[in-house]
mmCIF file of C-alpha atoms and ligand atoms in Angstrom:
data_model
loop_
_atom_site.group_PDB
_atom_site.id
_atom_site.type_symbol
_atom_site.label_atom_id
_atom_site.label_comp_id
_atom_site.label_asym_id
_atom_site.label_seq_id
_atom_site.Cartn_x
_atom_site.Cartn_y
_atom_site.Cartn_z
ATOM 1 C CA MET A 109 -94.384 131.966 33.910
ATOM 2 C CA TYR A 110 -93.848 129.617 36.786
ATOM 3 C CA MET A 111 -94.402 125.986 36.004
ATOM 4 C CA GLY A 112 -97.189 123.917 37.513
ATOM 5 C CA ASP A 113 -97.143 120.291 38.590
ATOM 6 C CA SER A 114 -96.930 118.606 35.179
ATOM 7 C CA SER A 115 -94.176 120.863 33.810
ATOM 8 C CA CYS A 116 -92.137 120.069 36.898
ATOM 9 C CA LEU A 117 -92.303 116.413 35.875
ATOM 10 C CA SER A 118 -91.761 116.731 32.145
ATOM 11 C CA LEU A 119 -88.748 119.006 32.482
ATOM 12 C CA ALA A 120 -87.248 116.925 35.208
ATOM 13 C CA VAL A 121 -84.557 115.167 33.218
ATOM 14 C CA GLY A 122 -83.289 118.277 31.479
ATOM 15 C CA LEU A 123 -83.133 120.140 34.719
ATOM 16 C CA MET A 124 -81.009 117.485 36.406
ATOM 17 C CA VAL A 125 -78.128 119.534 35.013
ATOM 18 C CA LEU A 126 -78.986 122.215 37.539
ATOM 19 C CA CYS A 127 -78.828 119.602 40.238
ATOM 20 C CA VAL A 128 -75.275 118.745 39.215
ATOM 21 C CA ARG A 129 -74.456 122.461 39.281
ATOM 22 C CA LEU A 130 -75.657 122.666 42.852
ATOM 23 C CA VAL A 131 -73.835 119.610 44.075
ATOM 24 C CA SER A 132 -70.594 120.778 42.515
ATOM 25 C CA ALA A 133 -70.994 124.225 43.971
ATOM 26 C CA ALA A 134 -67.853 123.885 46.056
ATOM 27 C CA GLY A 135 -65.769 122.877 43.055
ATOM 28 C CA GLY A 136 -64.584 126.363 42.054
ATOM 29 C CA ARG A 137 -62.021 126.579 44.815
ATOM 30 C CA SER A 138 -58.539 126.143 43.532
ATOM 31 C CA MET A 139 -56.866 124.473 46.494
ATOM 32 C CA MET A 140 -57.667 122.390 49.484
ATOM 33 C CA ARG A 141 -57.722 124.506 52.630
ATOM 34 C CA GLY A 142 -54.679 122.797 54.158
ATOM 35 C CA GLU A 143 -52.492 123.958 51.270
ATOM 36 C CA THR A 144 -53.400 127.609 51.553
ATOM 37 C CA LEU A 145 -51.552 130.375 53.331
ATOM 38 C CA LEU A 146 -54.122 130.736 56.079
ATOM 39 C CA ALA A 147 -54.462 127.145 57.195
ATOM 40 C CA ASN A 148 -55.546 128.265 60.662
ATOM 41 C CA GLY A 149 -58.385 125.768 60.869
ATOM 42 C CA LEU A 150 -60.905 128.478 61.728
ATOM 43 C CA GLY A 151 -64.248 129.163 60.092
ATOM 44 C CA ARG A 152 -65.231 125.579 59.317
ATOM 45 C CA THR A 153 -68.725 127.095 59.402
ATOM 46 C CA PRO A 154 -69.465 130.802 58.843
ATOM 47 C CA PRO A 155 -68.629 133.046 61.814
ATOM 48 C CA MET A 156 -71.484 134.312 63.990
ATOM 49 C CA GLY A 157 -71.444 137.342 66.239
ATOM 50 C CA TRP A 158 -72.007 141.076 66.412
ATOM 51 C CA SER A 159 -70.239 144.153 65.055
ATOM 52 C CA SER A 160 -70.504 147.731 66.242
ATOM 53 C CA TRP A 161 -70.452 149.367 62.809
ATOM 54 C CA ASN A 162 -73.941 149.163 61.280
ATOM 55 C CA HIS A 163 -75.760 150.576 64.298
ATOM 56 C CA PHE A 164 -73.216 152.562 66.281
ATOM 57 C CA GLY A 165 -70.635 153.707 63.721
ATOM 58 C CA CYS A 166 -67.889 155.573 65.601
ATOM 59 C CA ASN A 167 -70.001 155.919 68.720
ATOM 60 C CA ILE A 168 -68.472 153.032 70.669
ATOM 61 C CA GLN A 169 -66.957 152.713 74.145
ATOM 62 C CA GLU A 170 -66.148 150.128 76.745
ATOM 63 C CA LYS A 171 -69.514 150.228 78.532
ATOM 64 C CA LEU A 172 -71.439 149.609 75.307
ATOM 65 C CA ILE A 173 -69.239 146.662 74.379
ATOM 66 C CA LYS A 174 -69.622 145.097 77.811
ATOM 67 C CA GLU A 175 -73.388 145.630 77.817
ATOM 68 C CA THR A 176 -73.559 144.067 74.366
ATOM 69 C CA ALA A 177 -71.595 141.063 75.565
ATOM 70 C CA ASP A 178 -73.796 140.736 78.647
ATOM 71 C CA ALA A 179 -76.963 140.857 76.549
ATOM 72 C CA MET A 180 -75.560 138.392 74.029
ATOM 73 C CA VAL A 181 -75.229 135.890 76.843
ATOM 74 C CA SER A 182 -78.334 136.744 78.875
ATOM 75 C CA ARG A 183 -80.659 136.682 75.858
ATOM 76 C CA GLY A 184 -79.332 133.280 74.867
ATOM 77 C CA LEU A 185 -77.820 134.396 71.575
ATOM 78 C CA ALA A 186 -74.304 133.298 72.535
ATOM 79 C CA LYS A 187 -75.611 129.798 73.135
ATOM 80 C CA LEU A 188 -77.030 129.786 69.610
ATOM 81 C CA GLY A 189 -73.558 130.427 68.194
ATOM 82 C CA TYR A 190 -73.200 134.223 68.193
ATOM 83 C CA LYS A 191 -69.753 134.343 69.783
ATOM 84 C CA TYR A 192 -67.742 137.155 68.192
ATOM 85 C CA ILE A 193 -68.038 140.640 69.665
ATOM 86 C CA ASN A 194 -66.375 142.806 67.025
ATOM 87 C CA LEU A 195 -65.271 146.386 67.508
ATOM 88 C CA ASP A 196 -65.198 148.076 64.121
ATOM 89 C CA ASP A 197 -63.505 151.388 63.253
ATOM 90 C CA CYS A 198 -62.878 154.111 65.879
ATOM 91 C CA TRP A 199 -61.639 152.045 68.815
ATOM 92 C CA GLY A 200 -58.089 153.437 68.676
ATOM 93 C CA ALA A 201 -56.094 156.548 69.442
ATOM 94 C CA SER A 202 -55.245 158.796 66.525
ATOM 95 C CA SER A 203 -51.541 157.952 66.602
ATOM 96 C CA ARG A 204 -49.242 155.126 67.616
ATOM 97 C CA ASP A 205 -47.377 155.163 70.942
ATOM 98 C CA THR A 206 -43.673 155.897 71.243
ATOM 99 C CA HIS A 207 -42.906 152.219 70.476
ATOM 100 C CA GLY A 208 -44.889 152.416 67.263
ATOM 101 C CA ARG A 209 -47.753 150.324 68.630
ATOM 102 C CA LEU A 210 -51.457 150.831 68.080
ATOM 103 C CA VAL A 211 -53.189 151.940 71.269
ATOM 104 C CA PRO A 212 -56.850 152.191 72.220
ATOM 105 C CA ASN A 213 -58.586 155.519 72.588
ATOM 106 C CA ALA A 214 -58.096 156.015 76.337
ATOM 107 C CA THR A 215 -61.299 158.009 76.804
ATOM 108 C CA LYS A 216 -63.478 155.376 75.157
ATOM 109 C CA PHE A 217 -61.625 152.311 76.440
ATOM 110 C CA PRO A 218 -60.049 153.334 79.774
ATOM 111 C CA SER A 219 -59.375 149.737 80.879
ATOM 112 C CA GLY A 220 -57.554 148.924 77.649
ATOM 113 C CA MET A 221 -57.998 146.148 75.137
ATOM 114 C CA LYS A 222 -56.397 143.335 77.055
ATOM 115 C CA ALA A 223 -58.885 143.833 79.880
ATOM 116 C CA LEU A 224 -61.754 143.970 77.394
ATOM 117 C CA GLY A 225 -60.542 140.747 75.800
ATOM 118 C CA HIS A 226 -60.470 139.118 79.251
ATOM 119 C CA TYR A 227 -63.988 140.285 79.946
ATOM 120 C CA LEU A 228 -65.308 138.826 76.693
ATOM 121 C CA HIS A 229 -63.444 135.559 77.137
ATOM 122 C CA SER A 230 -64.692 135.216 80.715
ATOM 123 C CA LYS A 231 -68.221 135.199 79.277
ATOM 124 C CA GLY A 232 -67.353 132.511 76.744
ATOM 125 C CA LEU A 233 -67.299 135.046 73.915
ATOM 126 C CA LYS A 234 -64.641 135.938 71.356
ATOM 127 C CA PHE A 235 -62.942 139.258 70.743
ATOM 128 C CA GLY A 236 -62.945 140.906 67.310
ATOM 129 C CA LEU A 237 -61.075 144.043 66.251
ATOM 130 C CA TYR A 238 -60.807 146.167 63.119
ATOM 131 C CA ALA A 239 -57.723 147.461 61.313
ATOM 132 C CA ASP A 240 -56.907 148.763 57.860
ATOM 133 C CA ALA A 241 -54.555 147.647 55.082
ATOM 134 C CA GLY A 242 -53.611 151.242 54.333
ATOM 135 C CA THR A 243 -52.207 154.267 56.123
ATOM 136 C CA ARG A 244 -55.433 155.326 57.932
ATOM 137 C CA THR A 245 -58.702 153.559 58.731
ATOM 138 C CA CYS A 246 -61.795 154.450 56.707
ATOM 139 C CA THR A 247 -63.031 157.088 59.157
ATOM 140 C CA GLY A 248 -59.496 158.487 59.285
ATOM 141 C CA THR A 249 -59.562 158.320 63.084
ATOM 142 C CA MET A 250 -56.870 155.672 63.532
ATOM 143 C CA PRO A 251 -53.558 154.714 61.937
ATOM 144 C CA GLY A 252 -53.642 151.938 59.355
ATOM 145 C CA SER A 253 -51.430 148.856 59.495
ATOM 146 C CA LEU A 254 -49.662 149.167 56.124
ATOM 147 C CA ASP A 255 -45.945 148.530 56.761
ATOM 148 C CA HIS A 256 -46.710 147.790 60.437
ATOM 149 C CA GLU A 257 -48.282 144.373 59.888
ATOM 150 C CA GLY A 258 -45.920 142.346 62.093
ATOM 151 C CA LYS A 259 -46.060 144.708 65.043
ATOM 152 C CA ASP A 260 -49.839 145.149 64.840
ATOM 153 C CA ALA A 261 -50.484 141.429 64.557
ATOM 154 C CA GLN A 262 -48.360 140.920 67.692
ATOM 155 C CA THR A 263 -50.299 143.634 69.489
ATOM 156 C CA PHE A 264 -53.624 142.040 68.567
ATOM 157 C CA ALA A 265 -52.425 138.616 69.681
ATOM 158 C CA SER A 266 -51.170 140.040 72.986
ATOM 159 C CA TRP A 267 -54.635 141.494 73.623
ATOM 160 C CA GLY A 268 -56.285 138.130 73.015
ATOM 161 C CA VAL A 269 -57.924 139.092 69.729
ATOM 162 C CA ASP A 270 -59.727 136.215 67.982
ATOM 163 C CA TYR A 271 -60.999 137.933 64.815
ATOM 164 C CA LEU A 272 -59.534 140.689 62.678
ATOM 165 C CA LYS A 273 -61.534 142.641 60.108
ATOM 166 C CA TYR A 274 -59.046 144.239 57.734
ATOM 167 C CA ASP A 275 -60.250 147.207 55.658
ATOM 168 C CA ASN A 276 -59.013 148.861 52.465
ATOM 169 C CA CYS A 277 -58.833 152.663 52.883
ATOM 170 C CA ASP A 278 -55.856 154.913 52.100
ATOM 171 C CA ASN A 279 -54.010 152.071 50.445
ATOM 172 C CA ASN A 280 -51.687 154.119 48.211
ATOM 173 C CA GLY A 281 -52.871 152.080 45.241
ATOM 174 C CA ILE A 282 -50.820 149.079 46.303
ATOM 175 C CA ASN A 283 -52.085 145.734 45.031
ATOM 176 C CA PRO A 284 -54.601 144.402 47.610
ATOM 177 C CA GLU A 285 -53.388 140.837 47.333
ATOM 178 C CA ASP A 286 -49.940 141.913 48.531
ATOM 179 C CA ARG A 287 -51.282 144.076 51.347
ATOM 180 C CA TYR A 288 -53.689 141.449 52.688
ATOM 181 C CA LYS A 289 -51.164 138.655 52.350
ATOM 182 C CA LYS A 290 -48.709 140.519 54.584
ATOM 183 C CA MET A 291 -51.212 140.714 57.432
ATOM 184 C CA SER A 292 -52.309 137.137 56.874
ATOM 185 C CA GLU A 293 -48.720 135.936 57.266
ATOM 186 C CA ALA A 294 -48.160 138.202 60.257
ATOM 187 C CA LEU A 295 -51.233 136.787 62.009
ATOM 188 C CA LEU A 296 -50.061 133.226 61.404
ATOM 189 C CA ARG A 297 -46.626 134.105 62.810
ATOM 190 C CA THR A 298 -48.145 135.214 66.134
ATOM 191 C CA GLY A 299 -49.146 131.624 66.814
ATOM 192 C CA ARG A 300 -52.588 132.793 67.966
ATOM 193 C CA LEU A 301 -55.580 131.559 65.981
ATOM 194 C CA ILE A 302 -57.195 134.713 64.596
ATOM 195 C CA PHE A 303 -60.087 134.570 62.145
ATOM 196 C CA PHE A 304 -59.059 136.833 59.242
ATOM 197 C CA SER A 305 -61.923 138.748 57.612
ATOM 198 C CA ILE A 306 -60.794 140.819 54.650
ATOM 199 C CA CYS A 307 -62.823 143.800 53.549
ATOM 200 C CA GLU A 308 -61.708 144.956 50.114
ATOM 201 C CA TRP A 309 -65.286 145.531 48.938
ATOM 202 C CA GLY A 310 -65.365 142.842 46.263
ATOM 203 C CA LYS A 311 -62.892 144.591 44.046
ATOM 204 C CA GLU A 312 -60.125 142.778 42.161
ATOM 205 C CA MET A 313 -62.155 139.519 42.063
ATOM 206 C CA VAL A 314 -61.295 138.894 45.704
ATOM 207 C CA ALA A 315 -63.159 135.573 45.825
ATOM 208 C CA THR A 316 -60.600 134.099 43.444
ATOM 209 C CA TRP A 317 -57.670 134.760 45.802
ATOM 210 C CA GLY A 318 -59.223 135.496 49.211
ATOM 211 C CA ASN A 319 -59.310 131.847 50.108
ATOM 212 C CA ASP A 320 -55.513 131.665 49.961
ATOM 213 C CA MET A 321 -55.108 134.084 52.831
ATOM 214 C CA ALA A 322 -58.386 134.748 54.638
ATOM 215 C CA ASN A 323 -61.356 133.102 56.309
ATOM 216 C CA SER A 324 -63.861 135.464 54.689
ATOM 217 C CA TRP A 325 -63.852 138.227 52.110
ATOM 218 C CA ARG A 326 -66.362 140.970 51.428
ATOM 219 C CA THR A 327 -67.940 140.687 47.991
ATOM 220 C CA SER A 328 -69.362 144.227 47.842
ATOM 221 C CA GLY A 329 -69.266 147.757 49.188
ATOM 222 C CA ASP A 330 -71.036 148.679 52.419
ATOM 223 C CA ILE A 331 -74.580 147.527 53.072
ATOM 224 C CA ARG A 332 -77.187 150.115 54.080
ATOM 225 C CA ASP A 333 -80.368 149.443 56.010
ATOM 226 C CA SER A 334 -82.639 149.312 52.939
ATOM 227 C CA TRP A 335 -84.270 146.675 50.769
ATOM 228 C CA ASP A 336 -82.422 147.772 47.600
ATOM 229 C CA SER A 337 -79.044 147.724 49.272
ATOM 230 C CA MET A 338 -79.691 144.303 50.804
ATOM 231 C CA VAL A 339 -80.873 142.570 47.593
ATOM 232 C CA LEU A 340 -78.007 144.037 45.575
ATOM 233 C CA ARG A 341 -75.517 142.560 48.043
ATOM 234 C CA ALA A 342 -77.274 139.187 47.970
ATOM 235 C CA ASP A 343 -76.962 139.132 44.154
ATOM 236 C CA ARG A 344 -73.329 140.277 44.037
ATOM 237 C CA ASN A 345 -72.375 137.687 46.601
ATOM 238 C CA ASP A 346 -74.201 134.984 44.663
ATOM 239 C CA GLU A 347 -71.873 135.429 41.672
ATOM 240 C CA TRP A 348 -68.984 134.012 43.690
ATOM 241 C CA ALA A 349 -70.777 131.087 45.327
ATOM 242 C CA SER A 350 -68.474 128.401 43.966
ATOM 243 C CA TYR A 351 -65.460 129.910 45.773
ATOM 244 C CA ALA A 352 -66.894 129.535 49.298
ATOM 245 C CA GLY A 353 -66.529 126.548 51.573
ATOM 246 C CA PRO A 354 -65.355 125.435 55.020
ATOM 247 C CA GLY A 355 -62.534 127.745 56.086
ATOM 248 C CA GLY A 356 -63.259 130.557 53.600
ATOM 249 C CA TRP A 357 -66.570 132.350 53.032
ATOM 250 C CA ASN A 358 -68.034 135.001 50.772
ATOM 251 C CA ASP A 359 -69.170 137.941 52.892
ATOM 252 C CA PRO A 360 -72.077 140.091 51.617
ATOM 253 C CA ASP A 361 -71.577 142.357 54.691
ATOM 254 C CA MET A 362 -73.075 142.501 58.154
ATOM 255 C CA LEU A 363 -76.751 142.049 58.971
ATOM 256 C CA GLU A 364 -79.077 145.053 59.157
ATOM 257 C CA VAL A 365 -81.869 143.053 60.846
ATOM 258 C CA GLY A 366 -83.340 145.163 63.656
ATOM 259 C CA ASN A 367 -82.016 148.548 62.566
ATOM 260 C CA GLY A 368 -85.420 149.840 61.436
ATOM 261 C CA GLY A 369 -85.027 150.520 57.707
ATOM 262 C CA MET A 370 -86.815 147.402 56.423
ATOM 263 C CA THR A 371 -90.087 145.651 57.217
ATOM 264 C CA LEU A 372 -90.155 142.481 59.266
ATOM 265 C CA GLU A 373 -90.790 140.410 56.146
ATOM 266 C CA GLU A 374 -87.816 142.058 54.440
ATOM 267 C CA TYR A 375 -85.617 141.366 57.449
ATOM 268 C CA ARG A 376 -86.824 137.759 57.494
ATOM 269 C CA SER A 377 -85.831 137.447 53.821
ATOM 270 C CA HIS A 378 -82.479 139.142 54.536
ATOM 271 C CA PHE A 379 -81.711 136.667 57.309
ATOM 272 C CA SER A 380 -82.937 133.642 55.335
ATOM 273 C CA ILE A 381 -80.817 134.471 52.276
ATOM 274 C CA TRP A 382 -77.708 135.249 54.346
ATOM 275 C CA ALA A 383 -78.140 131.930 56.161
ATOM 276 C CA LEU A 384 -78.659 129.966 52.935
ATOM 277 C CA ALA A 385 -75.678 131.676 51.260
ATOM 278 C CA LYS A 386 -73.425 130.642 54.162
ATOM 279 C CA ALA A 387 -72.682 134.297 54.873
ATOM 280 C CA PRO A 388 -71.105 135.350 58.153
ATOM 281 C CA LEU A 389 -74.033 136.049 60.512
ATOM 282 C CA ILE A 390 -72.725 139.198 62.140
ATOM 283 C CA ILE A 391 -75.578 141.040 63.860
ATOM 284 C CA GLY A 392 -75.545 144.795 63.223
ATOM 285 C CA CYS A 393 -78.235 146.142 65.566
ATOM 286 C CA SER A 394 -78.221 147.023 69.261
ATOM 287 C CA ILE A 395 -78.305 143.753 71.210
ATOM 288 C CA PRO A 396 -79.404 145.281 74.554
ATOM 289 C CA LYS A 397 -82.249 147.189 72.865
ATOM 290 C CA MET A 398 -83.340 144.486 70.440
ATOM 291 C CA THR A 399 -87.126 144.105 70.076
ATOM 292 C CA ASN A 400 -88.844 140.748 70.406
ATOM 293 C CA ASP A 401 -89.555 140.697 66.652
ATOM 294 C CA THR A 402 -85.874 141.162 65.895
ATOM 295 C CA TYR A 403 -84.958 138.533 68.452
ATOM 296 C CA GLU A 404 -87.411 136.099 66.895
ATOM 297 C CA ILE A 405 -85.630 136.457 63.528
ATOM 298 C CA LEU A 406 -82.033 136.323 64.731
ATOM 299 C CA SER A 407 -82.626 133.452 67.145
ATOM 300 C CA ASN A 408 -84.335 131.103 64.690
ATOM 301 C CA GLU A 409 -82.352 127.949 65.362
ATOM 302 C CA GLU A 410 -83.598 126.119 62.298
ATOM 303 C CA VAL A 411 -82.415 128.897 59.989
ATOM 304 C CA ILE A 412 -79.110 129.162 61.850
ATOM 305 C CA ALA A 413 -78.650 125.406 61.404
ATOM 306 C CA VAL A 414 -78.783 125.855 57.621
ATOM 307 C CA ASN A 415 -76.026 128.457 57.843
ATOM 308 C CA GLN A 416 -73.931 126.246 60.093
ATOM 309 C CA ASP A 417 -74.509 123.017 58.153
ATOM 310 C CA LEU A 418 -71.274 121.048 58.052
ATOM 311 C CA LEU A 419 -71.381 120.421 54.309
ATOM 312 C CA GLY A 420 -70.567 124.123 53.931
ATOM 313 C CA VAL A 421 -71.885 124.633 50.408
ATOM 314 C CA GLN A 422 -73.146 128.126 49.624
ATOM 315 C CA GLY A 423 -76.795 128.078 48.493
ATOM 316 C CA LYS A 424 -77.483 129.932 45.256
ATOM 317 C CA LYS A 425 -80.176 131.488 43.144
ATOM 318 C CA VAL A 426 -81.295 128.527 41.019
ATOM 319 C CA LYS A 427 -84.369 129.940 39.292
ATOM 320 C CA LYS A 428 -85.622 133.391 38.422
ATOM 321 C CA ASP A 429 -88.745 134.567 36.668
ATOM 322 C CA GLY A 430 -88.954 138.330 36.828
ATOM 323 C CA HIS A 431 -89.098 139.145 40.517
ATOM 324 C CA LEU A 432 -89.895 135.595 41.591
ATOM 325 C CA GLU A 433 -86.904 133.601 42.695
ATOM 326 C CA VAL A 434 -85.888 130.229 44.073
ATOM 327 C CA TRP A 435 -82.635 129.938 46.021
ATOM 328 C CA ALA A 436 -81.341 126.556 47.133
ATOM 329 C CA GLY A 437 -78.331 124.646 48.353
ATOM 330 C CA PRO A 438 -77.452 121.134 49.475
ATOM 331 C CA LEU A 439 -77.121 120.200 53.151
ATOM 332 C CA HIS A 440 -75.679 117.113 54.825
ATOM 333 C CA ASP A 441 -77.654 113.836 54.605
ATOM 334 C CA ASN A 442 -79.022 114.642 51.128
ATOM 335 C CA LYS A 443 -81.238 117.386 52.469
ATOM 336 C CA VAL A 444 -81.774 120.608 50.578
ATOM 337 C CA ALA A 445 -82.402 124.110 51.886
ATOM 338 C CA VAL A 446 -84.774 126.181 49.770
ATOM 339 C CA VAL A 447 -85.915 129.798 49.868
ATOM 340 C CA LEU A 448 -88.928 130.863 47.789
ATOM 341 C CA TRP A 449 -88.673 134.627 47.436
ATOM 342 C CA ASN A 450 -91.073 137.188 46.002
ATOM 343 C CA ARG A 451 -88.923 140.222 45.258
ATOM 344 C CA GLY A 452 -91.746 141.993 43.396
ATOM 345 C CA SER A 453 -94.256 144.555 44.621
ATOM 346 C CA LYS A 454 -97.382 142.368 44.171
ATOM 347 C CA LYS A 455 -98.510 139.184 45.871
ATOM 348 C CA ALA A 456 -97.419 136.176 43.837
ATOM 349 C CA THR A 457 -96.921 132.432 43.871
ATOM 350 C CA VAL A 458 -93.377 131.107 43.751
ATOM 351 C CA THR A 459 -92.736 127.452 42.894
ATOM 352 C CA ALA A 460 -89.681 125.242 43.148
ATOM 353 C CA CYS A 461 -89.658 121.975 41.204
ATOM 354 C CA TRP A 462 -87.542 119.222 42.728
ATOM 355 C CA SER A 463 -85.277 119.377 39.680
ATOM 356 C CA ASP A 464 -84.694 123.107 40.280
ATOM 357 C CA VAL A 465 -83.250 122.433 43.682
ATOM 358 C CA GLY A 466 -81.121 119.371 43.011
ATOM 359 C CA LEU A 467 -83.567 116.682 44.124
ATOM 360 C CA ASP A 468 -84.429 113.502 42.279
ATOM 361 C CA PRO A 469 -87.715 114.473 40.569
ATOM 362 C CA THR A 470 -89.361 111.187 41.523
ATOM 363 C CA VAL A 471 -88.823 111.335 45.289
ATOM 364 C CA ALA A 472 -91.340 112.153 47.955
ATOM 365 C CA VAL A 473 -90.016 114.615 50.497
ATOM 366 C CA LYS A 474 -90.742 116.012 53.892
ATOM 367 C CA ALA A 475 -90.856 119.816 53.762
ATOM 368 C CA ARG A 476 -89.989 121.576 56.984
ATOM 369 C CA ASP A 477 -91.040 125.244 57.076
ATOM 370 C CA LEU A 478 -88.282 126.950 59.056
ATOM 371 C CA TRP A 479 -90.347 129.990 59.988
ATOM 372 C CA THR A 480 -93.662 128.368 60.988
ATOM 373 C CA HIS A 481 -91.792 125.370 62.452
ATOM 374 C CA SER A 482 -94.226 122.922 60.885
ATOM 375 C CA SER A 483 -93.761 120.021 58.466
ATOM 376 C CA ARG A 484 -95.615 118.591 55.498
ATOM 377 C CA TYR A 485 -95.008 114.999 54.479
ATOM 378 C CA ALA A 486 -94.824 113.040 51.236
ATOM 379 C CA LEU A 487 -94.722 116.057 48.943
ATOM 380 C CA ARG A 488 -94.011 115.272 45.297
ATOM 381 C CA HIS A 489 -92.585 117.176 42.345
ATOM 382 C CA GLN A 490 -92.763 120.732 43.643
ATOM 383 C CA LEU A 491 -93.397 123.172 46.427
ATOM 384 C CA SER A 492 -95.242 126.489 46.068
ATOM 385 C CA ALA A 493 -96.016 129.436 48.288
ATOM 386 C CA HIS A 494 -98.229 132.454 47.804
ATOM 387 C CA LEU A 495 -96.104 135.312 49.071
ATOM 388 C CA ASP A 496 -96.606 138.949 49.992
ATOM 389 C CA PRO A 497 -94.310 141.484 48.327
ATOM 390 C CA HIS A 498 -90.699 141.024 49.506
ATOM 391 C CA ALA A 499 -91.686 138.010 51.600
ATOM 392 C CA SER A 500 -90.069 134.598 51.481
ATOM 393 C CA LYS A 501 -90.489 131.088 52.803
ATOM 394 C CA MET A 502 -87.609 128.911 53.857
ATOM 395 C CA TYR A 503 -87.666 125.128 53.960
ATOM 396 C CA ILE A 504 -85.523 122.087 54.433
ATOM 397 C CA LEU A 505 -86.549 119.320 52.054
ATOM 398 C CA SER A 506 -85.648 115.797 53.165
ATOM 399 C CA PRO A 507 -86.148 112.893 50.757
ATOM 400 C CA LEU A 508 -88.258 110.192 52.461
HETATM 401 C C1 GLA B 865 -65.476 150.589 55.440
HETATM 402 C C2 GLA B 865 -66.012 149.172 55.639
HETATM 403 C C3 GLA B 865 -67.165 149.193 56.625
HETATM 404 C C4 GLA B 865 -66.731 149.790 57.946
HETATM 405 C C5 GLA B 865 -66.148 151.180 57.714
HETATM 406 C C6 GLA B 865 -65.521 151.742 58.964
HETATM 407 O O1 GLA B 865 -66.393 151.394 54.793
HETATM 408 O O2 GLA B 865 -66.395 148.625 54.414
HETATM 409 O O3 GLA B 865 -67.687 147.886 56.823
HETATM 410 O O4 GLA B 865 -65.779 148.960 58.542
HETATM 411 O O5 GLA B 865 -65.148 151.164 56.696
HETATM 412 O O6 GLA B 865 -64.941 152.983 58.729
#
């Protein structure tokens, strides 16, 4: 059962342990960022942008990418931090050119990648591309970069690429650490700052070594546009929370918000948890065709601010009672971000005691509701919400 007011108080001291757990959340990382292989200085906060994969799959071409970039700017999303425009699989020709270089699919991208990079940069955006740490990409439509790392990194740099997603198909069973390290080193050698996003699906305990060579690492297989798929990824990602921090982030995969397979409340929960967990916020729907409801979720500046908080500590699941959960994480200035989440199929009340979320149990706090944009003052001991199935509430608690 969830605890009421008095139990919040009486258990306060014992639960201070949880508070310590939260505050030390960044302690699992083995090295300081400056000592690691990929000391490129990027990703001090999680990356924000868009990727073609979740909505468009292989169906991408120049016009779509330009329209997406235009809409990103005109709808004000770029100004909120969504800068990366990432082409996923299927942008390239089936084979390399006579010099052994990767080349774009000339039918889909007639102006070429350098021109596309220019276009994106001229709008103040950043250019992301996809490649694979094996012999073919996952759709099999393009060559992989295994044993071509140096040349491909040079090609990407010459096109003005700012972000590389690096996938794991057709890898001949070669140790992923070795394969990803080679590209990481090759990117550094180009001299261009390229955010390195590795996608090895959370195998081989990637969080324990990803930070040595990448700015983010996928902690699971591919997300689908369904509630079950989304919550599973949130939970998998949560297991590795202590390995994330400025410069290197756990990646539970791209957002499905706006793709139609979940309810608005489910999408709101999806976005809230991704933001709290300091996940990359990579939009996966159609930007030009985005509905107002979808826009309202993805453009919530208060939720985005939690994701981009400079402390860079991944928020975690701190309390669970059946389907009722509390997720929380520290922010700068002793503030705490909290999500109350009803993952069950019936309406229910979810409660967070101050001691659950790392706050001194005796303090009075201001609670800012990040979805209604309203505040309550001088709250003590706990915060509760009566929530519809799959709904959540997200707050910032500030000690007064
Ligand atoms: C893998 C990745 C996906 C996507 C596809 C493209 O499945 O995990 O995110 O990039 O490949 O083929």
